[in-house]
CSV table of C-alpha atoms and ligand atoms in Angstrom, one decimal:
chain,number,residue,atom,x,y,z
A,28,MET,CA,-1.1,16.8,37.6
A,29,ILE,CA,-0.3,15.8,34.1
A,30,LEU,CA,0.6,18.4,31.5
A,31,VAL,CA,0.4,17.9,27.7
A,32,THR,CA,1.9,20.3,25.2
A,33,GLY,CA,0.8,20.1,21.6
A,34,ALA,CA,-2.5,18.5,22.7
A,35,THR,CA,-4.3,20.2,19.8
A,36,GLY,CA,-2.0,18.5,17.3
A,37,TYR,CA,-2.6,15.2,15.5
A,38,THR,CA,-0.9,12.9,18.1
A,39,GLY,CA,-2.5,14.9,20.9
A,40,ARG,CA,-6.0,14.1,19.8
A,41,PHE,CA,-5.2,10.4,20.2
A,42,LEU,CA,-3.3,10.7,23.5
A,43,LEU,CA,-5.9,12.7,25.3
A,44,PRO,CA,-8.7,10.1,25.4
A,45,ARG,CA,-6.2,7.6,26.8
A,46,LEU,CA,-5.0,10.0,29.5
A,47,ALA,CA,-8.5,11.0,30.4
A,48,GLY,CA,-9.0,7.3,31.2
A,49,TRP,CA,-6.3,7.5,33.9
A,50,GLY,CA,-8.5,9.6,36.1
A,51,GLN,CA,-5.8,12.1,37.1
A,52,PRO,CA,-6.0,15.8,36.7
A,53,LEU,CA,-5.0,16.8,33.2
A,54,ARG,CA,-3.8,20.2,31.9
A,55,CYS,CA,-3.1,21.3,28.4
A,56,LEU,CA,-0.8,24.1,27.3
A,57,VAL,CA,-2.4,25.9,24.4
A,58,ARG,CA,-1.5,29.0,22.5
A,59,PRO,CA,-3.9,31.9,22.4
A,60,THR,CA,-4.5,31.0,18.7
A,61,SER,CA,-5.0,27.2,19.3
A,62,ASP,CA,-8.3,25.6,18.5
A,63,GLN,CA,-9.4,24.9,22.0
A,64,GLY,CA,-12.6,23.4,20.8
A,65,LEU,CA,-10.5,20.3,19.9
A,66,LEU,CA,-10.1,19.7,23.7
A,67,ALA,CA,-13.7,20.2,24.6
A,68,PRO,CA,-14.6,16.4,24.8
A,69,TRP,CA,-12.0,15.8,27.5
A,70,PRO,CA,-11.9,16.9,31.2
A,71,VAL,CA,-8.8,19.1,30.9
A,72,GLU,CA,-7.7,22.3,32.4
A,73,ILE,CA,-6.6,24.7,29.7
A,74,CYS,CA,-3.6,26.8,30.3
A,75,THR,CA,-2.6,29.5,27.8
A,76,GLY,CA,1.1,30.0,27.0
A,77,ASP,CA,3.5,29.8,24.2
A,78,LEU,CA,6.7,27.7,24.1
A,79,GLU,CA,8.3,30.6,22.1
A,80,HIS,CA,7.9,32.7,25.3
A,81,PRO,CA,9.4,30.8,28.3
A,82,SER,CA,8.1,33.4,30.7
A,83,SER,CA,4.6,32.3,29.8
A,84,LEU,CA,5.1,28.7,30.9
A,85,ASN,CA,5.1,28.9,34.7
A,86,PRO,CA,1.4,28.6,35.2
A,87,ALA,CA,1.2,25.5,33.0
A,88,LEU,CA,4.0,23.7,34.7
A,89,ALA,CA,3.1,24.6,38.3
A,90,GLY,CA,2.6,21.4,40.4
A,91,VAL,CA,3.1,19.1,37.4
A,92,ARG,CA,4.4,15.6,38.0
A,93,LEU,CA,4.3,14.2,34.5
A,94,VAL,CA,4.7,16.1,31.1
A,95,PHE,CA,4.0,14.7,27.6
A,96,HIS,CA,5.8,17.2,25.4
A,97,LEU,CA,4.2,16.7,21.9
A,98,ALA,CA,5.0,20.1,20.6
A,99,HIS,CA,8.3,20.5,18.7
A,100,ILE,CA,11.5,19.2,20.3
A,101,ARG,CA,13.2,22.5,19.7
A,102,TYR,CA,11.1,23.9,22.6
A,103,THR,CA,12.8,21.4,25.1
A,104,PRO,CA,15.2,24.0,26.6
A,105,ALA,CA,12.3,26.3,27.5
A,106,LEU,CA,10.3,23.5,28.9
A,107,LEU,CA,13.1,22.0,31.0
A,108,ALA,CA,14.1,25.5,32.3
A,109,THR,CA,10.6,25.8,33.8
A,110,ALA,CA,10.4,22.3,35.2
A,111,PRO,CA,8.9,22.3,38.7
A,112,ALA,CA,10.4,20.5,41.7
A,113,GLY,CA,8.7,17.1,42.0
A,114,LEU,CA,8.6,16.4,38.3
A,115,GLU,CA,8.7,12.6,38.0
A,116,ARG,CA,8.9,12.3,34.2
A,117,VAL,CA,8.9,14.4,31.0
A,118,VAL,CA,8.3,12.3,27.9
A,119,LEU,CA,9.7,14.2,24.9
A,120,LEU,CA,8.6,13.6,21.3
A,121,SER,CA,11.5,14.1,18.9
A,122,SER,CA,11.9,12.9,15.4
A,123,GLN,CA,13.8,10.5,13.2
A,124,ARG,CA,14.8,13.7,11.3
A,125,ARG,CA,17.7,14.0,13.7
A,126,TYR,CA,19.4,11.2,11.6
A,127,SER,CA,19.0,13.0,8.3
A,128,ARG,CA,22.3,13.7,6.5
A,129,VAL,CA,20.7,16.5,4.4
A,130,PRO,CA,22.1,19.7,6.0
A,131,SER,CA,19.2,21.9,7.0
A,132,PRO,CA,18.1,24.1,9.8
A,133,SER,CA,15.2,21.8,10.6
A,134,VAL,CA,17.6,18.9,11.3
A,135,ALA,CA,19.9,21.1,13.3
A,136,GLU,CA,17.1,22.3,15.6
A,137,VAL,CA,15.9,18.7,16.3
A,138,ILE,CA,19.5,17.8,17.3
A,139,ALA,CA,19.8,20.9,19.4
A,140,GLY,CA,16.5,20.2,21.1
A,141,GLU,CA,17.5,16.6,21.9
A,142,GLU,CA,20.9,17.6,23.1
A,143,SER,CA,19.3,19.9,25.7
A,144,ALA,CA,17.5,16.9,27.1
A,145,LEU,CA,20.2,14.3,26.9
A,146,GLY,CA,22.5,16.5,29.0
A,147,SER,CA,19.8,17.2,31.6
A,148,PRO,CA,19.7,15.6,35.0
A,149,LEU,CA,15.8,15.9,34.9
A,150,PRO,CA,13.8,12.6,34.6
A,151,TRP,CA,13.3,12.6,30.8
A,152,THR,CA,12.5,9.9,28.3
A,153,LEU,CA,12.9,10.7,24.6
A,154,LEU,CA,11.0,9.1,21.7
A,155,ARG,CA,11.9,9.5,18.1
A,156,PRO,CA,9.0,8.5,15.8
A,157,THR,CA,9.3,8.2,12.1
A,158,MET,CA,6.4,9.3,9.8
A,159,ILE,CA,3.1,9.1,11.8
A,160,TYR,CA,-0.1,7.9,10.1
A,161,GLY,CA,-3.6,7.1,11.3
A,162,PRO,CA,-7.2,7.9,11.0
A,163,GLY,CA,-8.2,11.4,9.7
A,164,GLU,CA,-5.8,14.1,8.5
A,165,ASP,CA,-2.4,12.7,9.5
A,166,ARG,CA,-0.8,15.0,6.7
A,167,ASN,CA,1.3,12.0,5.6
A,168,LEU,CA,-0.5,8.9,4.2
A,169,SER,CA,-3.8,10.8,4.3
A,170,ARG,CA,-2.4,13.2,1.6
A,171,LEU,CA,-1.0,10.3,-0.4
A,172,ALA,CA,-4.4,8.6,-0.3
A,173,ALA,CA,-6.3,11.7,-1.3
A,174,TYR,CA,-3.9,12.3,-4.2
A,175,LEU,CA,-4.2,8.7,-5.4
A,176,ARG,CA,-8.0,8.8,-5.1
A,177,ARG,CA,-8.1,12.0,-7.3
A,178,ARG,CA,-5.6,11.0,-10.0
A,179,ARG,CA,-4.7,7.3,-9.8
A,180,TRP,CA,-1.1,8.2,-10.8
A,181,ILE,CA,1.6,9.9,-8.9
A,182,PRO,CA,4.9,11.5,-9.7
A,183,VAL,CA,7.8,10.0,-7.7
A,184,CYS,CA,11.0,12.0,-7.3
A,185,GLY,CA,13.9,9.5,-7.9
A,186,ASP,CA,13.7,5.7,-8.1
A,187,GLY,CA,11.3,5.5,-5.1
A,188,ARG,CA,13.5,2.8,-3.5
A,189,ALA,CA,14.3,4.7,-0.3
A,190,LEU,CA,13.0,2.9,2.8
A,191,GLN,CA,10.1,4.2,4.9
A,192,GLN,CA,8.7,2.7,8.1
A,193,PRO,CA,5.4,4.5,8.9
A,194,LEU,CA,4.2,4.3,12.5
A,195,HIS,CA,0.5,4.1,13.4
A,196,VAL,CA,-0.5,7.0,15.7
A,197,GLU,CA,-2.2,4.6,18.2
A,198,ASP,CA,1.0,2.6,18.5
A,199,LEU,CA,2.9,5.8,19.2
A,200,VAL,CA,0.4,6.6,21.9
A,201,GLU,CA,1.0,3.2,23.5
A,202,ALA,CA,4.7,4.0,23.5
A,203,LEU,CA,4.1,7.4,25.1
A,204,LEU,CA,2.1,5.9,27.9
A,205,ALA,CA,4.7,3.1,28.4
A,206,ALA,CA,7.5,5.7,28.5
A,207,ALA,CA,5.8,7.6,31.2
A,208,ARG,CA,5.3,4.5,33.4
A,209,SER,CA,8.5,2.5,32.8
A,210,PRO,CA,11.3,2.9,35.4
A,211,ALA,CA,13.6,1.4,32.8
A,212,ALA,CA,12.9,4.3,30.4
A,213,LEU,CA,14.4,6.9,32.7
A,214,ARG,CA,16.9,9.0,30.7
A,215,ARG,CA,16.6,6.6,27.8
A,216,SER,CA,15.8,7.4,24.1
A,217,TYR,CA,14.0,5.1,21.7
A,218,ASP,CA,13.6,5.0,18.0
A,219,LEU,CA,10.0,4.3,17.0
A,220,ALA,CA,8.6,3.1,13.7
A,221,GLY,CA,6.4,0.4,12.2
A,222,PRO,CA,7.5,-3.2,12.3
A,223,GLU,CA,8.9,-3.4,8.8
A,224,PRO,CA,10.6,-1.0,6.4
A,225,LEU,CA,9.4,-0.8,2.8
A,226,SER,CA,10.3,1.3,-0.2
A,227,TYR,CA,8.4,4.4,-1.1
A,228,ASN,CA,7.2,2.5,-4.2
A,229,ALA,CA,5.8,-0.3,-2.1
A,230,LEU,CA,4.2,2.3,0.3
A,231,ILE,CA,2.4,3.8,-2.7
A,232,ASP,CA,1.3,0.4,-3.8
A,233,GLN,CA,0.1,-0.6,-0.4
A,234,VAL,CA,-1.9,2.6,0.1
A,235,GLY,CA,-3.3,2.1,-3.4
A,236,ALA,CA,-4.3,-1.5,-2.6
A,237,ALA,CA,-6.0,-0.4,0.6
A,238,LEU,CA,-8.0,2.1,-1.5
A,239,GLY,CA,-8.7,-0.5,-4.2
A,240,ILE,CA,-6.6,1.5,-6.7
A,241,SER,CA,-3.8,0.3,-8.8
A,242,ALA,CA,-1.8,3.6,-8.9
A,243,ARG,CA,0.7,4.3,-11.7
A,244,ARG,CA,4.0,5.7,-10.5
A,245,ILE,CA,5.8,8.1,-12.8
A,246,HIS,CA,9.4,8.5,-11.8
A,247,LEU,CA,11.2,11.8,-12.3
A,248,PRO,CA,15.0,12.1,-12.0
A,249,LEU,CA,16.0,14.0,-8.9
A,250,SER,CA,18.2,16.3,-11.0
A,251,LEU,CA,15.2,17.2,-13.2
A,252,VAL,CA,13.0,17.9,-10.2
A,253,LEU,CA,15.7,20.1,-8.5
A,254,ALA,CA,16.3,22.0,-11.8
A,255,GLY,CA,12.6,22.6,-12.3
A,256,LEU,CA,12.3,23.8,-8.7
A,257,TRP,CA,15.2,26.2,-9.2
A,258,VAL,CA,13.7,27.6,-12.4
A,259,ALA,CA,10.3,28.0,-10.8
A,260,ARG,CA,11.7,29.8,-7.8
A,261,LYS,CA,13.8,32.1,-9.9
A,262,ALA,CA,10.7,33.0,-11.8
A,263,GLY,CA,8.9,33.7,-8.6
A,264,LEU,CA,6.5,30.9,-9.4
A,265,GLY,CA,8.0,28.4,-6.9
A,266,PRO,CA,5.5,26.6,-4.8
A,267,ASP,CA,6.3,26.5,-1.1
A,268,LEU,CA,8.8,23.7,-1.6
A,269,GLU,CA,12.5,23.4,-0.5
A,270,PRO,CA,15.1,21.4,-2.3
A,271,GLU,CA,15.9,19.7,1.1
A,272,GLN,CA,12.4,18.1,1.0
A,273,PHE,CA,13.3,16.2,-2.2
A,274,LEU,CA,16.8,15.3,-1.0
A,275,ARG,CA,15.3,13.8,2.2
A,276,LEU,CA,12.9,11.7,0.0
A,277,GLN,CA,16.0,9.9,-1.3
A,278,GLU,CA,17.1,8.9,2.2
A,279,ASP,CA,16.4,5.6,3.9
A,280,LYS,CA,14.2,6.3,6.9
A,281,HIS,CA,14.3,2.9,8.6
A,282,CYS,CA,15.4,2.2,12.1
A,283,SER,CA,15.7,-0.6,14.7
A,284,ILE,CA,12.8,-0.7,17.2
A,285,GLU,CA,14.3,-3.4,19.3
A,286,ALA,CA,15.1,-1.3,22.3
A,287,ALA,CA,11.5,0.0,22.4
A,288,ARG,CA,10.2,-3.5,22.0
A,289,ALA,CA,12.3,-4.8,24.9
A,290,GLU,CA,11.9,-1.9,27.3
A,291,LEU,CA,8.5,-0.4,26.5
A,292,GLY,CA,6.7,-3.5,25.2
A,293,PHE,CA,6.3,-1.6,21.9
A,294,ALA,CA,4.5,-3.8,19.4
A,295,PRO,CA,3.5,-1.7,16.4
A,296,ARG,CA,0.9,-3.1,13.9
A,297,PRO,CA,1.9,-4.0,10.4
A,298,LEU,CA,1.2,-1.3,7.8
A,299,ALA,CA,-1.3,-3.5,6.0
A,300,ALA,CA,-3.3,-3.8,9.3
A,301,GLY,CA,-3.1,-0.1,9.9
A,302,LEU,CA,-4.3,0.8,6.4
A,303,ALA,CA,-7.1,-1.7,6.6
A,304,GLN,CA,-8.3,-0.1,9.8
A,305,ILE,CA,-8.3,3.4,8.2
A,306,TYR,CA,-9.5,2.6,4.7
A,307,GLY,CA,-11.3,-0.7,5.4
A,308,GLY,CA,-9.2,-2.5,2.8
A,309,GLY,CA,-11.9,-0.9,0.7
A,310,ALA,CA,-12.9,-1.0,-2.9
A,311,ALA,CA,-12.2,2.1,-5.0
A,312,PRO,CA,-14.7,4.9,-4.2
B,592,LIG,N1,3.7,14.0,12.1
B,592,LIG,C1,4.7,13.3,11.9
B,592,LIG,O1,4.8,12.5,10.9
B,592,LIG,C2,5.9,13.4,12.8
B,592,LIG,C3,7.0,12.5,12.6
B,592,LIG,C4,8.1,12.6,13.5
B,592,LIG,C5,8.1,13.4,14.6
B,592,LIG,N2,7.0,14.2,14.8
B,592,LIG,C6,6.9,15.1,16.0
B,592,LIG,O2,5.9,14.6,16.8
B,592,LIG,C7,5.3,15.6,17.5
B,592,LIG,C8,3.8,15.5,17.3
B,592,LIG,O3,3.6,15.6,15.9
B,592,LIG,P1,2.1,16.0,15.4
B,592,LIG,O4,2.2,15.8,13.9
B,592,LIG,O5,1.1,15.3,16.2
B,592,LIG,O6,2.1,17.5,15.7
B,592,LIG,P2,1.2,18.7,15.1
B,592,LIG,O7,-0.1,18.1,14.6
B,592,LIG,O8,2.0,19.4,14.1
B,592,LIG,O9,0.9,19.6,16.3
B,592,LIG,C9,1.8,20.4,16.9
B,592,LIG,C10,1.3,20.9,18.2
B,592,LIG,O10,2.2,21.8,18.8
B,592,LIG,C11,1.6,23.0,19.2
B,592,LIG,N3,2.5,24.1,19.2
B,592,LIG,C12,3.2,24.5,18.1
B,592,LIG,N4,4.0,25.6,18.4
B,592,LIG,C13,3.7,25.8,19.8
B,592,LIG,C14,4.2,26.8,20.7
B,592,LIG,N5,5.1,27.8,20.3
B,592,LIG,N6,3.7,26.8,21.9
B,592,LIG,C15,2.8,25.8,22.3
B,592,LIG,N7,2.4,24.9,21.5
B,592,LIG,C16,2.8,24.9,20.2
B,592,LIG,C17,0.5,23.1,18.2
B,592,LIG,O11,-0.5,24.0,18.7
B,592,LIG,P3,-1.6,24.8,17.8
B,592,LIG,O12,-2.8,24.0,17.8
B,592,LIG,O13,-1.7,26.2,18.4
B,592,LIG,O14,-1.0,24.9,16.4
B,592,LIG,C18,0.0,21.7,18.1
B,592,LIG,O15,-0.9,21.4,19.2
B,592,LIG,C19,5.9,16.9,17.0
B,592,LIG,O16,6.9,17.3,17.9
B,592,LIG,C20,6.6,16.5,15.7
B,592,LIG,O17,7.7,17.3,15.4
B,592,LIG,C21,5.9,14.2,14.0
């Protein structure tokens, strides 16, 4: 039995069709509030539970040999505490956020989640993707593309030179499957990203080019953005934005993927190829 957590999320929707092709019994842990209709196309057993409530997890984990944990890494302690005897591999999806130097509870919880696995004798493999993009609503490049389509200009906080290395969701899925199968990946962690880093400015330009749009970037000093945010929040007008989000935008988010290349056969597609697949290298709508 294979268990997937977070199956109703973005990555889950790309992993499930591949797992369905394996022909092994497949189970998904979903919350009572999850949109179970998203799983309807696949032959999966649905098990209701909530990673916030470890006592609800036993039915989902019973008899499981392989787990793909796509829900947040902070839930790892609850998951591992319920691991059944006979578990052969648990593939954990963490995040490059663990490397952020911006102090924040969201960074601390990724690190704590990882630590609980790294110190465990269970058969884990841990993957740390950077920004995930792909077809449909990836909530990263899809938002950037929608914005550029609407306005053809975009405000950029800071100089836009911080490096990004977006990862196509189908390449992430290949890494998940390889991590589950590879003996060499036992108790190993891997950074995952696209093949080449590029600046946020270049990312905007590439997405614009894929849409057939020459987008104008309007750079705003970080100090001005933070001051504006502070004033807006004081006035109770603040949108749901945190200063840490803007501080993280100034951080380089590139990493070496050589370990994943060597041990998982990871071969992510270039960004231009991924964008052409999604937007058809298309002309402006
Ligand atoms: N997206 C990115 O750019 C990115 C980058 C780096 C790392 N990651 C990590 O990669 C993983 C997958 O990302 P994603 O964007 O595909 O995820 P996502 O779309 O945000 O989906 C999250 C999934 O986790 C489930 N979930 C949330 N809380 C849960 C709980 N308490 N109990 C059980 N299930 C719960 C959600 O179920 P519902 O359907 O009920 O909401 C959903 O299926 C996540 O761990 C994320 O932190 C993502």
